[in-house]
Amino acid sequence: MEADDVTIREQNFHSQVREYIICFLLFAVLYIVSYFIITRYKRKTDDHEDEDAVVNRISLYLCTFTLAVSGGAVFLLPFSIISNEILLSFPKSYYIQWLNGSLIHGLWNLVSLFSNLCLFVLMPFAYFFLESEGFAGSKKGIKARILETFVMLFLLALLILGIVWVASALIDNDAASMESLYDLWEFYLPYLYSCISLMGGLLLLMCTPVGLSRMFTVMGQLLVKPTILEDLDEQIYCIHLQEEALQRRLNGSSMCTYPRGGLVNQLSKELDSIRNMRNKLERRKQASGWEKNLLYPMVMLILLAGTTISVLLVVLNILYLLVDETAMPKGSTEHGIGSTLSTFGVAQAVLEIILMFYLMASSVVGFYSLRLFEGLTPRKDDTTMTTIIGCCVSLLVLSSALPVMSRTLGITRFDLLGDFGRFNWLGNFYIVFSYNLLFAVVTTLCLVRKFTSAVREELLKALGLDKLQLSNTPTDPESGKLSANGHQKTL
């Protein structure tokens, strides 16, 4: 019996070591990819080693860690679904024994732990450390900045704990809740992270429908549109004449004895806009026939199909919520590792994973399309560390709420593991039902507004109401290009 106990302990030890190694390798890959992404957008600085350079480097490492955790949160649910399908297909295979329920639960717990660490400790520390200068009267240096940063973190922690304490006392004013208010680890942090997840879910509810409609415009700018009844050669010739005229005006203004800076800057901006338009026209001219006439319609049909399927799944989930209690995100614990989740097997699992990535990409596009967050849009080689910290925090909130949103909307039936499935609001029927209903309605309205914008513009022009600016639809950057006869092209 003692030998059997020793053997079992050895097996448990080796399995735990193997799981830690796998988690470390996965996180190392995400960290390397995140580092290259951030350095691509980070503003270039001098190589001179000084105090600010050290602070920027530490903040860069913390932002890289946070972005890697965000990537782990995005891949968490797809990885779990793929692992479950592999375990169902090859239940007794020797080569996939490392892929078990213990590893999946460990990944969920690690992502939850690191998300809390980044959101409440690392990112506030990076921001305060970047903005700190040391207390007045103290000796300047790294130590003084670290001291000021820790003092600010302590004050921030007191403020957040006080807000949570008051909110909890107002919501649940019974004896059990009052006793749990003094439990920091078991009550405060889960409750606080539950509130953050709810805010992230609401942010996704606001960004994803906008992003789903915005994706058509973004892909239209990246791809080459079909050329129908257009003479690209004549358009390029007209653009070239405009470019030469602006260049002559710019040269004349700069050669004046007292040049006007405002006029020169305006002409420079107009010249850059004309050159960008010429480059787009030249790219359309050089594009192959299959790229213009086949790739663009296929991508648009794929986007339309993905959006339609997502809305239909949400509508079906609303019906399930009305008739089945297990449709609640917190109401069932039967759809975990080792259980059959999809009716159509691997094909349905692949479709769910594609829809999750599509919703995440749409939420990011919608996030940066909102006027409130336009200032956080990263620019290549010209993004400050403060903006990078804001982007990392925003992406962490969005990615941490992605598994919760996917399960709440019924995109997948895979149960939320770890702390993700312990959020209190997931068991509230009215919150979950309202979330699904709002997502379906807002997404449908955004798509209808997107595809009927051209018709509404033409109706306003026909009625003579276009000067009243009743429609605030943003214009396409290519809508003002010249047609074959030299006039501006309209619908």
GROMACS .gro file of C-alpha atoms in nm:
model
  491
    1MET     CA    1   0.000   0.000   0.000
    2GLU     CA    2   0.285   0.238   0.083
    3ALA     CA    3   0.447   0.166  -0.254
    4ASP     CA    4   0.118   0.237  -0.430
    5ASP     CA    5   0.082   0.566  -0.241
    6VAL     CA    6   0.435   0.667  -0.338
    7THR     CA    7   0.364   0.581  -0.702
    8ILE     CA    8   0.044   0.789  -0.699
    9ARG     CA    9   0.223   1.084  -0.544
   10GLU     CA   10   0.499   1.058  -0.806
   11GLN     CA   11   0.245   1.051  -1.086
   12ASN     CA   12   0.064   1.354  -0.945
   13PHE     CA   13   0.394   1.538  -0.909
   14HIS     CA   14   0.501   1.463  -1.267
   15SER     CA   15   0.161   1.562  -1.403
   16GLN     CA   16   0.175   1.894  -1.217
   17VAL     CA   17   0.526   1.964  -1.344
   18ARG     CA   18   0.414   1.880  -1.698
   19GLU     CA   19   0.117   2.117  -1.669
   20TYR     CA   20   0.339   2.400  -1.542
   21ILE     CA   21   0.580   2.349  -1.831
   22ILE     CA   22   0.297   2.354  -2.086
   23CYS     CA   23   0.148   2.669  -1.933
   24PHE     CA   24   0.490   2.835  -1.933
   25LEU     CA   25   0.554   2.752  -2.298
   26LEU     CA   26   0.213   2.880  -2.405
   27PHE     CA   27   0.260   3.201  -2.211
   28ALA     CA   28   0.614   3.247  -2.348
   29VAL     CA   29   0.481   3.236  -2.705
   30LEU     CA   30   0.211   3.492  -2.620
   31TYR     CA   31   0.468   3.716  -2.445
   32ILE     CA   32   0.703   3.717  -2.744
   33VAL     CA   33   0.422   3.797  -2.987
   34SER     CA   34   0.292   4.073  -2.757
   35TYR     CA   35   0.640   4.225  -2.727
   36PHE     CA   36   0.676   4.252  -3.106
   37ILE     CA   37   0.327   4.405  -3.135
   38ILE     CA   38   0.395   4.673  -2.873
   39THR     CA   39   0.741   4.761  -3.005
   40ARG     CA   40   0.588   4.804  -3.351
   41TYR     CA   41   0.361   5.081  -3.225
   42LYS     CA   42   0.571   5.228  -2.944
   43ARG     CA   43   0.723   5.568  -3.009
   44LYS     CA   44   1.093   5.546  -3.079
   45THR     CA   45   1.317   5.708  -2.818
   46ASP     CA   46   1.687   5.782  -2.790
   47ASP     CA   47   1.922   5.502  -2.691
   48HIS     CA   48   2.062   5.717  -2.410
   49GLU     CA   49   2.034   5.526  -2.081
   50ASP     CA   50   1.880   5.754  -1.818
   51GLU     CA   51   1.612   5.745  -1.553
   52ASP     CA   52   1.320   5.791  -1.792
   53ALA     CA   53   1.452   5.514  -2.018
   54VAL     CA   54   1.456   5.269  -1.726
   55VAL     CA   55   1.102   5.368  -1.629
   56ASN     CA   56   0.981   5.329  -1.989
   57ARG     CA   57   1.145   4.987  -2.015
   58ILE     CA   58   0.979   4.862  -1.695
   59SER     CA   59   0.641   4.995  -1.812
   60LEU     CA   60   0.700   4.826  -2.149
   61TYR     CA   61   0.758   4.487  -1.984
   62LEU     CA   62   0.445   4.526  -1.769
   63CYS     CA   63   0.235   4.622  -2.074
   64THR     CA   64   0.374   4.323  -2.263
   65PHE     CA   65   0.275   4.093  -1.976
   66THR     CA   66  -0.075   4.241  -1.972
   67LEU     CA   67  -0.119   4.205  -2.348
   68ALA     CA   68  -0.003   3.842  -2.325
   69VAL     CA   69  -0.265   3.777  -2.055
   70SER     CA   70  -0.525   3.938  -2.284
   71GLY     CA   71  -0.423   3.701  -2.562
   72GLY     CA   72  -0.451   3.409  -2.322
   73ALA     CA   73  -0.804   3.517  -2.228
   74VAL     CA   74  -0.899   3.533  -2.598
   75PHE     CA   75  -0.764   3.183  -2.672
   76LEU     CA   76  -0.893   3.034  -2.347
   77LEU     CA   77  -1.239   2.923  -2.459
   78PRO     CA   78  -1.134   2.813  -2.814
   79PHE     CA   79  -0.847   2.608  -2.667
   80SER     CA   80  -1.085   2.444  -2.421
   81ILE     CA   81  -1.335   2.358  -2.695
   82ILE     CA   82  -1.063   2.210  -2.919
   83SER     CA   83  -0.921   2.011  -2.628
   84ASN     CA   84  -1.265   1.875  -2.543
   85GLU     CA   85  -1.325   1.762  -2.902
   86ILE     CA   86  -0.983   1.592  -2.912
   87LEU     CA   87  -1.054   1.410  -2.586
   88LEU     CA   88  -1.390   1.294  -2.719
   89SER     CA   89  -1.237   1.174  -3.047
   90PHE     CA   90  -0.934   0.999  -2.892
   91PRO     CA   91  -1.027   0.911  -2.533
   92LYS     CA   92  -0.757   0.644  -2.482
   93SER     CA   93  -0.472   0.777  -2.692
   94TYR     CA   94  -0.133   0.773  -2.522
   95TYR     CA   95  -0.009   1.086  -2.703
   96ILE     CA   96  -0.276   1.318  -2.564
   97GLN     CA   97  -0.267   1.213  -2.201
   98TRP     CA   98  -0.113   1.551  -2.119
   99LEU     CA   99  -0.432   1.716  -2.246
  100ASN     CA  100  -0.668   1.659  -1.954
  101GLY     CA  101  -0.923   1.838  -1.742
  102SER     CA  102  -0.664   1.937  -1.481
  103LEU     CA  103  -0.463   2.130  -1.741
  104ILE     CA  104  -0.772   2.310  -1.873
  105HIS     CA  105  -0.889   2.409  -1.524
  106GLY     CA  106  -0.537   2.524  -1.443
  107LEU     CA  107  -0.529   2.750  -1.750
  108TRP     CA  108  -0.862   2.907  -1.656
  109ASN     CA  109  -0.745   2.972  -1.300
  110LEU     CA  110  -0.413   3.118  -1.416
  111VAL     CA  111  -0.580   3.352  -1.665
  112SER     CA  112  -0.823   3.467  -1.396
  113LEU     CA  113  -0.540   3.522  -1.145
  114PHE     CA  114  -0.318   3.710  -1.393
  115SER     CA  115  -0.613   3.919  -1.512
  116ASN     CA  116  -0.674   4.037  -1.156
  117LEU     CA  117  -0.302   4.097  -1.106
  118CYS     CA  118  -0.267   4.304  -1.423
  119LEU     CA  119  -0.588   4.499  -1.379
  120PHE     CA  120  -0.550   4.592  -1.013
  121VAL     CA  121  -0.171   4.594  -0.959
  122LEU     CA  122   0.054   4.595  -1.266
  123MET     CA  123  -0.123   4.847  -1.488
  124PRO     CA  124  -0.187   5.103  -1.208
  125PHE     CA  125   0.177   5.059  -1.104
  126ALA     CA  126   0.296   5.115  -1.463
  127TYR     CA  127   0.087   5.431  -1.501
  128PHE     CA  128   0.180   5.586  -1.165
  129PHE     CA  129   0.544   5.486  -1.211
  130LEU     CA  130   0.549   5.650  -1.553
  131GLU     CA  131   0.391   5.971  -1.426
  132SER     CA  132   0.579   5.990  -1.094
  133GLU     CA  133   0.861   6.235  -1.025
  134GLY     CA  134   0.921   6.184  -0.653
  135PHE     CA  135   0.784   6.377  -0.359
  136ALA     CA  136   0.874   6.743  -0.321
  137GLY     CA  137   1.190   6.788  -0.116
  138SER     CA  138   1.309   6.430  -0.161
  139LYS     CA  139   1.612   6.321  -0.359
  140LYS     CA  140   1.526   6.253  -0.721
  141GLY     CA  141   1.582   5.910  -0.864
  142ILE     CA  142   1.429   5.568  -0.922
  143LYS     CA  143   1.381   5.501  -0.550
  144ALA     CA  144   1.186   5.825  -0.502
  145ARG     CA  145   0.961   5.743  -0.798
  146ILE     CA  146   0.901   5.389  -0.668
  147LEU     CA  147   0.810   5.527  -0.325
  148GLU     CA  148   0.561   5.771  -0.473
  149THR     CA  149   0.414   5.495  -0.689
  150PHE     CA  150   0.355   5.263  -0.393
  151VAL     CA  151   0.196   5.545  -0.193
  152MET     CA  152  -0.042   5.617  -0.484
  153LEU     CA  153  -0.123   5.245  -0.515
  154PHE     CA  154  -0.201   5.227  -0.144
  155LEU     CA  155  -0.435   5.526  -0.165
  156LEU     CA  156  -0.602   5.381  -0.476
  157ALA     CA  157  -0.652   5.047  -0.300
  158LEU     CA  158  -0.814   5.221  -0.002
  159LEU     CA  159  -1.044   5.414  -0.236
  160ILE     CA  160  -1.151   5.101  -0.430
  161LEU     CA  161  -1.203   4.895  -0.114
  162GLY     CA  162  -1.412   5.172   0.035
  163ILE     CA  163  -1.630   5.194  -0.276
  164VAL     CA  164  -1.679   4.815  -0.283
  165TRP     CA  165  -1.759   4.809   0.090
  166VAL     CA  166  -2.024   5.079   0.058
  167ALA     CA  167  -2.175   4.922  -0.256
  168SER     CA  168  -2.192   4.578  -0.095
  169ALA     CA  169  -2.348   4.718   0.222
  170LEU     CA  170  -2.614   4.898   0.017
  171ILE     CA  171  -2.699   4.598  -0.202
  172ASP     CA  172  -2.693   4.315   0.055
  173ASN     CA  173  -2.770   4.451   0.399
  174ASP     CA  174  -2.796   4.124   0.590
  175ALA     CA  175  -2.577   3.972   0.861
  176ALA     CA  176  -2.400   3.723   0.632
  177SER     CA  177  -2.307   3.995   0.384
  178MET     CA  178  -2.185   4.224   0.660
  179GLU     CA  179  -1.956   3.949   0.790
  180SER     CA  180  -1.821   3.878   0.443
  181LEU     CA  181  -1.726   4.244   0.404
  182TYR     CA  182  -1.424   4.178   0.626
  183ASP     CA  183  -1.298   3.891   0.410
  184LEU     CA  184  -1.055   4.042   0.160
  185TRP     CA  185  -0.950   3.740  -0.045
  186GLU     CA  186  -1.273   3.539  -0.054
  187PHE     CA  187  -1.515   3.829  -0.101
  188TYR     CA  188  -1.356   4.157  -0.206
  189LEU     CA  189  -1.150   4.045  -0.503
  190PRO     CA  190  -1.410   3.807  -0.657
  191TYR     CA  191  -1.683   4.067  -0.609
  192LEU     CA  192  -1.466   4.340  -0.757
  193TYR     CA  193  -1.367   4.124  -1.053
  194SER     CA  194  -1.733   4.035  -1.103
  195CYS     CA  195  -1.813   4.406  -1.129
  196ILE     CA  196  -1.526   4.454  -1.376
  197SER     CA  197  -1.650   4.160  -1.584
  198LEU     CA  198  -1.999   4.313  -1.592
  199MET     CA  199  -1.850   4.643  -1.709
  200GLY     CA  200  -1.649   4.453  -1.972
  201GLY     CA  201  -1.963   4.276  -2.087
  202LEU     CA  202  -2.145   4.608  -2.121
  203LEU     CA  203  -1.847   4.749  -2.309
  204LEU     CA  204  -1.858   4.452  -2.546
  205LEU     CA  205  -2.232   4.505  -2.585
  206MET     CA  206  -2.160   4.862  -2.691
  207CYS     CA  207  -1.858   4.791  -2.916
  208THR     CA  208  -1.943   4.462  -3.086
  209PRO     CA  209  -2.257   4.572  -3.280
  210VAL     CA  210  -2.074   4.885  -3.397
  211GLY     CA  211  -1.775   4.674  -3.496
  212LEU     CA  212  -1.988   4.421  -3.685
  213SER     CA  213  -2.122   4.698  -3.908
  214ARG     CA  214  -1.784   4.873  -3.924
  215MET     CA  215  -1.604   4.557  -4.041
  216PHE     CA  216  -1.753   4.594  -4.389
  217THR     CA  217  -1.598   4.942  -4.423
  218VAL     CA  218  -1.263   4.829  -4.285
  219MET     CA  219  -1.238   4.531  -4.518
  220GLY     CA  220  -1.351   4.752  -4.806
  221GLN     CA  221  -1.054   4.979  -4.737
  222LEU     CA  222  -0.808   4.690  -4.714
  223LEU     CA  223  -0.928   4.508  -5.025
  224VAL     CA  224  -0.960   4.626  -5.383
  225LYS     CA  225  -1.318   4.694  -5.491
  226PRO     CA  226  -1.445   4.579  -5.831
  227THR     CA  227  -1.413   4.830  -6.113
  228ILE     CA  228  -1.757   4.887  -6.266
  229LEU     CA  229  -1.811   5.158  -6.531
  230GLU     CA  230  -1.499   5.344  -6.418
  231ASP     CA  231  -1.204   5.476  -6.616
  232LEU     CA  232  -0.913   5.450  -6.372
  233ASP     CA  233  -0.663   5.599  -6.619
  234GLU     CA  234  -0.860   5.921  -6.650
  235GLN     CA  235  -0.911   5.940  -6.273
  236ILE     CA  236  -0.537   5.899  -6.216
  237TYR     CA  237  -0.471   6.169  -6.477
  238CYS     CA  238  -0.710   6.414  -6.304
  239ILE     CA  239  -0.555   6.337  -5.965
  240HIS     CA  240  -0.210   6.394  -6.113
  241LEU     CA  241  -0.315   6.737  -6.241
  242GLN     CA  242  -0.449   6.831  -5.899
  243GLU     CA  243  -0.126   6.713  -5.737
  244GLU     CA  244   0.086   6.926  -5.971
  245ALA     CA  245  -0.133   7.232  -5.908
  246LEU     CA  246  -0.107   7.193  -5.531
  247GLN     CA  247   0.267   7.139  -5.557
  248ARG     CA  248   0.308   7.464  -5.752
  249ARG     CA  249   0.097   7.655  -5.498
  250LEU     CA  250   0.300   7.506  -5.213
  251ASN     CA  251   0.629   7.599  -5.378
  252GLY     CA  252   0.502   7.953  -5.445
  253SER     CA  253   0.387   7.997  -5.086
  254SER     CA  254   0.715   7.871  -4.942
  255MET     CA  255   0.921   8.106  -5.164
  256CYS     CA  256   0.737   8.416  -5.043
  257THR     CA  257   0.924   8.669  -4.830
  258TYR     CA  258   0.669   8.633  -4.548
  259PRO     CA  259   0.517   8.288  -4.588
  260ARG     CA  260   0.199   8.211  -4.398
  261GLY     CA  261   0.242   7.899  -4.188
  262GLY     CA  262  -0.129   7.816  -4.174
  263LEU     CA  263  -0.164   7.821  -4.553
  264VAL     CA  264   0.147   7.608  -4.601
  265ASN     CA  265   0.023   7.347  -4.352
  266GLN     CA  266  -0.319   7.336  -4.516
  267LEU     CA  267  -0.168   7.290  -4.861
  268SER     CA  268   0.061   7.017  -4.729
  269LYS     CA  269  -0.234   6.828  -4.583
  270GLU     CA  270  -0.428   6.859  -4.908
  271LEU     CA  271  -0.124   6.738  -5.103
  272ASP     CA  272  -0.086   6.434  -4.876
  273SER     CA  273  -0.456   6.354  -4.918
  274ILE     CA  274  -0.427   6.376  -5.297
  275ARG     CA  275  -0.122   6.151  -5.297
  276ASN     CA  276  -0.297   5.893  -5.083
  277MET     CA  277  -0.591   5.896  -5.323
  278ARG     CA  278  -0.356   5.853  -5.618
  279ASN     CA  279  -0.184   5.559  -5.449
  280LYS     CA  280  -0.520   5.392  -5.392
  281LEU     CA  281  -0.619   5.438  -5.755
  282GLU     CA  282  -0.286   5.300  -5.874
  283ARG     CA  283  -0.327   4.999  -5.646
  284ARG     CA  284  -0.674   4.937  -5.788
  285LYS     CA  285  -0.532   4.958  -6.139
  286GLN     CA  286  -0.249   4.713  -6.066
  287ALA     CA  287  -0.471   4.461  -5.884
  288SER     CA  288  -0.544   4.135  -6.063
  289GLY     CA  289  -0.887   4.040  -6.188
  290TRP     CA  290  -0.948   3.764  -5.932
  291GLU     CA  291  -0.858   4.001  -5.647
  292LYS     CA  292  -1.107   4.264  -5.761
  293ASN     CA  293  -1.390   4.050  -5.891
  294LEU     CA  294  -1.367   3.739  -5.670
  295LEU     CA  295  -1.187   3.809  -5.340
  296TYR     CA  296  -1.381   4.123  -5.246
  297PRO     CA  297  -1.733   3.971  -5.294
  298MET     CA  298  -1.628   3.653  -5.113
  299VAL     CA  299  -1.498   3.842  -4.810
  300MET     CA  300  -1.812   4.054  -4.794
  301LEU     CA  301  -2.032   3.743  -4.813
  302ILE     CA  302  -1.829   3.578  -4.537
  303LEU     CA  303  -1.869   3.883  -4.313
  304LEU     CA  304  -2.242   3.896  -4.383
  305ALA     CA  305  -2.278   3.523  -4.314
  306GLY     CA  306  -2.083   3.547  -3.988
  307THR     CA  307  -2.292   3.838  -3.865
  308THR     CA  308  -2.618   3.670  -3.964
  309ILE     CA  309  -2.525   3.343  -3.792
  310SER     CA  310  -2.426   3.529  -3.476
  311VAL     CA  311  -2.760   3.710  -3.460
  312LEU     CA  312  -2.953   3.387  -3.527
  313LEU     CA  313  -2.766   3.207  -3.248
  314VAL     CA  314  -2.850   3.489  -3.009
  315VAL     CA  315  -3.218   3.472  -3.108
  316LEU     CA  316  -3.220   3.095  -3.050
  317ASN     CA  317  -3.053   3.147  -2.713
  318ILE     CA  318  -3.330   3.392  -2.616
  319LEU     CA  319  -3.587   3.121  -2.688
  320TYR     CA  320  -3.383   2.868  -2.489
  321LEU     CA  321  -3.372   3.107  -2.194
  322LEU     CA  322  -3.751   3.121  -2.190
  323VAL     CA  323  -3.803   2.745  -2.185
  324ASP     CA  324  -3.487   2.588  -2.038
  325GLU     CA  325  -3.312   2.680  -1.713
  326THR     CA  326  -2.986   2.511  -1.820
  327ALA     CA  327  -2.941   2.781  -2.086
  328MET     CA  328  -2.835   3.019  -1.809
  329PRO     CA  329  -2.456   3.070  -1.801
  330LYS     CA  330  -2.451   2.983  -1.430
  331GLY     CA  331  -2.738   2.739  -1.431
  332SER     CA  332  -2.564   2.428  -1.564
  333THR     CA  333  -2.246   2.241  -1.479
  334GLU     CA  334  -2.296   1.952  -1.721
  335HIS     CA  335  -2.120   2.099  -2.025
  336GLY     CA  336  -1.756   2.080  -1.921
  337ILE     CA  337  -1.450   1.878  -2.014
  338GLY     CA  338  -1.538   1.533  -2.145
  339SER     CA  339  -1.904   1.605  -2.228
  340THR     CA  340  -2.061   1.625  -2.573
  341LEU     CA  341  -2.140   1.991  -2.639
  342SER     CA  342  -2.216   2.012  -3.010
  343THR     CA  343  -2.478   1.832  -3.214
  344PHE     CA  344  -2.274   1.841  -3.535
  345GLY     CA  345  -1.943   1.749  -3.376
  346VAL     CA  346  -1.618   1.907  -3.490
  347ALA     CA  347  -1.782   2.124  -3.758
  348GLN     CA  348  -1.997   2.302  -3.501
  349ALA     CA  349  -1.699   2.344  -3.268
  350VAL     CA  350  -1.495   2.503  -3.548
  351LEU     CA  351  -1.785   2.735  -3.631
  352GLU     CA  352  -1.813   2.843  -3.267
  353ILE     CA  353  -1.439   2.919  -3.251
  354ILE     CA  354  -1.452   3.122  -3.574
  355LEU     CA  355  -1.748   3.322  -3.441
  356MET     CA  356  -1.563   3.394  -3.115
  357PHE     CA  357  -1.260   3.532  -3.297
  358TYR     CA  358  -1.489   3.727  -3.529
  359LEU     CA  359  -1.673   3.883  -3.235
  360MET     CA  360  -1.344   3.972  -3.065
  361ALA     CA  361  -1.208   4.136  -3.381
  362SER     CA  362  -1.537   4.323  -3.427
  363SER     CA  363  -1.534   4.443  -3.067
  364VAL     CA  364  -1.179   4.581  -3.107
  365VAL     CA  365  -1.276   4.756  -3.432
  366GLY     CA  366  -1.590   4.894  -3.271
  367PHE     CA  367  -1.396   5.006  -2.962
  368TYR     CA  368  -1.159   5.221  -3.164
  369SER     CA  369  -1.447   5.345  -3.382
  370LEU     CA  370  -1.628   5.503  -3.088
  371ARG     CA  371  -1.562   5.873  -3.043
  372LEU     CA  372  -1.499   5.825  -2.672
  373PHE     CA  373  -1.199   5.598  -2.737
  374GLU     CA  374  -1.061   5.741  -3.061
  375GLY     CA  375  -0.771   5.896  -2.868
  376LEU     CA  376  -0.646   5.547  -2.775
  377THR     CA  377  -0.597   5.441  -3.136
  378PRO     CA  378  -0.233   5.325  -3.169
  379ARG     CA  379  -0.015   5.465  -3.445
  380LYS     CA  380   0.288   5.289  -3.585
  381ASP     CA  381   0.613   5.409  -3.421
  382ASP     CA  382   0.428   5.706  -3.269
  383THR     CA  383   0.232   5.580  -2.967
  384THR     CA  384   0.321   5.703  -2.620
  385MET     CA  385   0.355   5.468  -2.325
  386THR     CA  386   0.051   5.625  -2.157
  387THR     CA  387  -0.161   5.541  -2.461
  388ILE     CA  388  -0.017   5.189  -2.472
  389ILE     CA  389  -0.115   5.139  -2.106
  390GLY     CA  390  -0.470   5.254  -2.185
  391CYS     CA  391  -0.487   5.018  -2.484
  392CYS     CA  392  -0.360   4.723  -2.279
  393VAL     CA  393  -0.615   4.785  -2.002
  394SER     CA  394  -0.898   4.818  -2.256
  395LEU     CA  395  -0.796   4.500  -2.440
  396LEU     CA  396  -0.764   4.314  -2.108
  397VAL     CA  397  -1.119   4.414  -2.006
  398LEU     CA  398  -1.257   4.318  -2.350
  399SER     CA  399  -1.072   3.987  -2.371
  400SER     CA  400  -1.158   3.888  -2.013
  401ALA     CA  401  -1.526   3.945  -2.086
  402LEU     CA  402  -1.515   3.754  -2.419
  403PRO     CA  403  -1.566   3.402  -2.268
  404VAL     CA  404  -1.847   3.536  -2.050
  405MET     CA  405  -2.014   3.708  -2.347
  406SER     CA  406  -1.979   3.401  -2.570
  407ARG     CA  407  -2.146   3.181  -2.309
  408THR     CA  408  -2.410   3.440  -2.222
  409LEU     CA  409  -2.511   3.490  -2.586
  410GLY     CA  410  -2.524   3.117  -2.653
  411ILE     CA  411  -2.241   3.117  -2.908
  412THR     CA  412  -2.112   2.809  -2.726
  413ARG     CA  413  -2.252   2.573  -2.462
  414PHE     CA  414  -1.915   2.514  -2.296
  415ASP     CA  415  -1.941   2.598  -1.926
  416LEU     CA  416  -1.729   2.875  -1.778
  417LEU     CA  417  -1.460   2.724  -1.555
  418GLY     CA  418  -1.275   2.866  -1.257
  419ASP     CA  419  -1.364   3.212  -1.132
  420PHE     CA  420  -1.527   3.299  -1.466
  421GLY     CA  421  -1.831   3.089  -1.377
  422ARG     CA  422  -1.872   3.232  -1.026
  423PHE     CA  423  -1.991   3.579  -1.120
  424ASN     CA  424  -2.312   3.659  -0.936
  425TRP     CA  425  -2.481   3.840  -1.222
  426LEU     CA  426  -2.460   3.531  -1.447
  427GLY     CA  427  -2.738   3.373  -1.242
  428ASN     CA  428  -2.974   3.668  -1.282
  429PHE     CA  429  -3.231   3.582  -1.550
  430TYR     CA  430  -3.331   3.942  -1.619
  431ILE     CA  431  -2.972   4.059  -1.675
  432VAL     CA  432  -2.889   3.767  -1.906
  433PHE     CA  433  -3.216   3.795  -2.100
  434SER     CA  434  -3.181   4.174  -2.140
  435TYR     CA  435  -2.820   4.130  -2.254
  436ASN     CA  436  -2.920   3.886  -2.530
  437LEU     CA  437  -3.216   4.097  -2.639
  438LEU     CA  438  -3.014   4.419  -2.653
  439PHE     CA  439  -2.735   4.251  -2.851
  440ALA     CA  440  -2.975   4.115  -3.113
  441VAL     CA  441  -3.169   4.442  -3.148
  442VAL     CA  442  -2.867   4.676  -3.153
  443THR     CA  443  -2.674   4.458  -3.400
  444THR     CA  444  -2.973   4.441  -3.633
  445LEU     CA  445  -3.023   4.819  -3.617
  446CYS     CA  446  -2.654   4.884  -3.687
  447LEU     CA  447  -2.659   4.656  -3.991
  448VAL     CA  448  -2.981   4.809  -4.124
  449ARG     CA  449  -2.835   5.158  -4.076
  450LYS     CA  450  -2.514   5.050  -4.250
  451PHE     CA  451  -2.675   4.899  -4.560
  452THR     CA  452  -2.943   5.167  -4.599
  453SER     CA  453  -2.718   5.469  -4.553
  454ALA     CA  454  -2.670   5.524  -4.928
  455VAL     CA  455  -3.044   5.498  -4.992
  456ARG     CA  456  -3.118   5.746  -4.712
  457GLU     CA  457  -2.864   5.991  -4.850
  458GLU     CA  458  -3.020   5.977  -5.195
  459LEU     CA  459  -3.371   6.020  -5.056
  460LEU     CA  460  -3.261   6.327  -4.861
  461LYS     CA  461  -3.104   6.472  -5.174
  462ALA     CA  462  -3.417   6.401  -5.379
  463LEU     CA  463  -3.633   6.575  -5.119
  464GLY     CA  464  -3.392   6.866  -5.091
  465LEU     CA  465  -3.321   6.797  -4.723
  466ASP     CA  466  -2.951   6.714  -4.762
  467LYS     CA  467  -2.849   7.068  -4.655
  468LEU     CA  468  -3.022   7.020  -4.321
  469GLN     CA  469  -2.767   6.743  -4.234
  470LEU     CA  470  -3.034   6.512  -4.102
  471SER     CA  471  -2.805   6.214  -4.163
  472ASN     CA  472  -2.476   6.201  -3.978
  473THR     CA  473  -2.348   5.896  -4.159
  474PRO     CA  474  -1.970   5.922  -4.208
  475THR     CA  475  -1.872   5.952  -4.568
  476ASP     CA  476  -1.656   5.695  -4.736
  477PRO     CA  477  -1.307   5.828  -4.807
  478GLU     CA  478  -1.340   5.710  -5.164
  479SER     CA  479  -1.680   5.868  -5.223
  480GLY     CA  480  -1.527   6.195  -5.331
  481LYS     CA  481  -1.307   6.055  -5.607
  482LEU     CA  482  -1.333   6.181  -5.962
  483SER     CA  483  -1.529   5.998  -6.225
  484ALA     CA  484  -1.440   5.962  -6.588
  485ASN     CA  485  -1.582   6.301  -6.685
  486GLY     CA  486  -1.388   6.486  -6.416
  487HIS     CA  487  -1.684   6.544  -6.182
  488GLN     CA  488  -1.712   6.400  -5.833
  489LYS     CA  489  -1.859   6.056  -5.828
  490THR     CA  490  -2.186   5.997  -5.643
  491LEU     CA  491  -2.401   5.692  -5.597
   0.00000   0.00000   0.00000
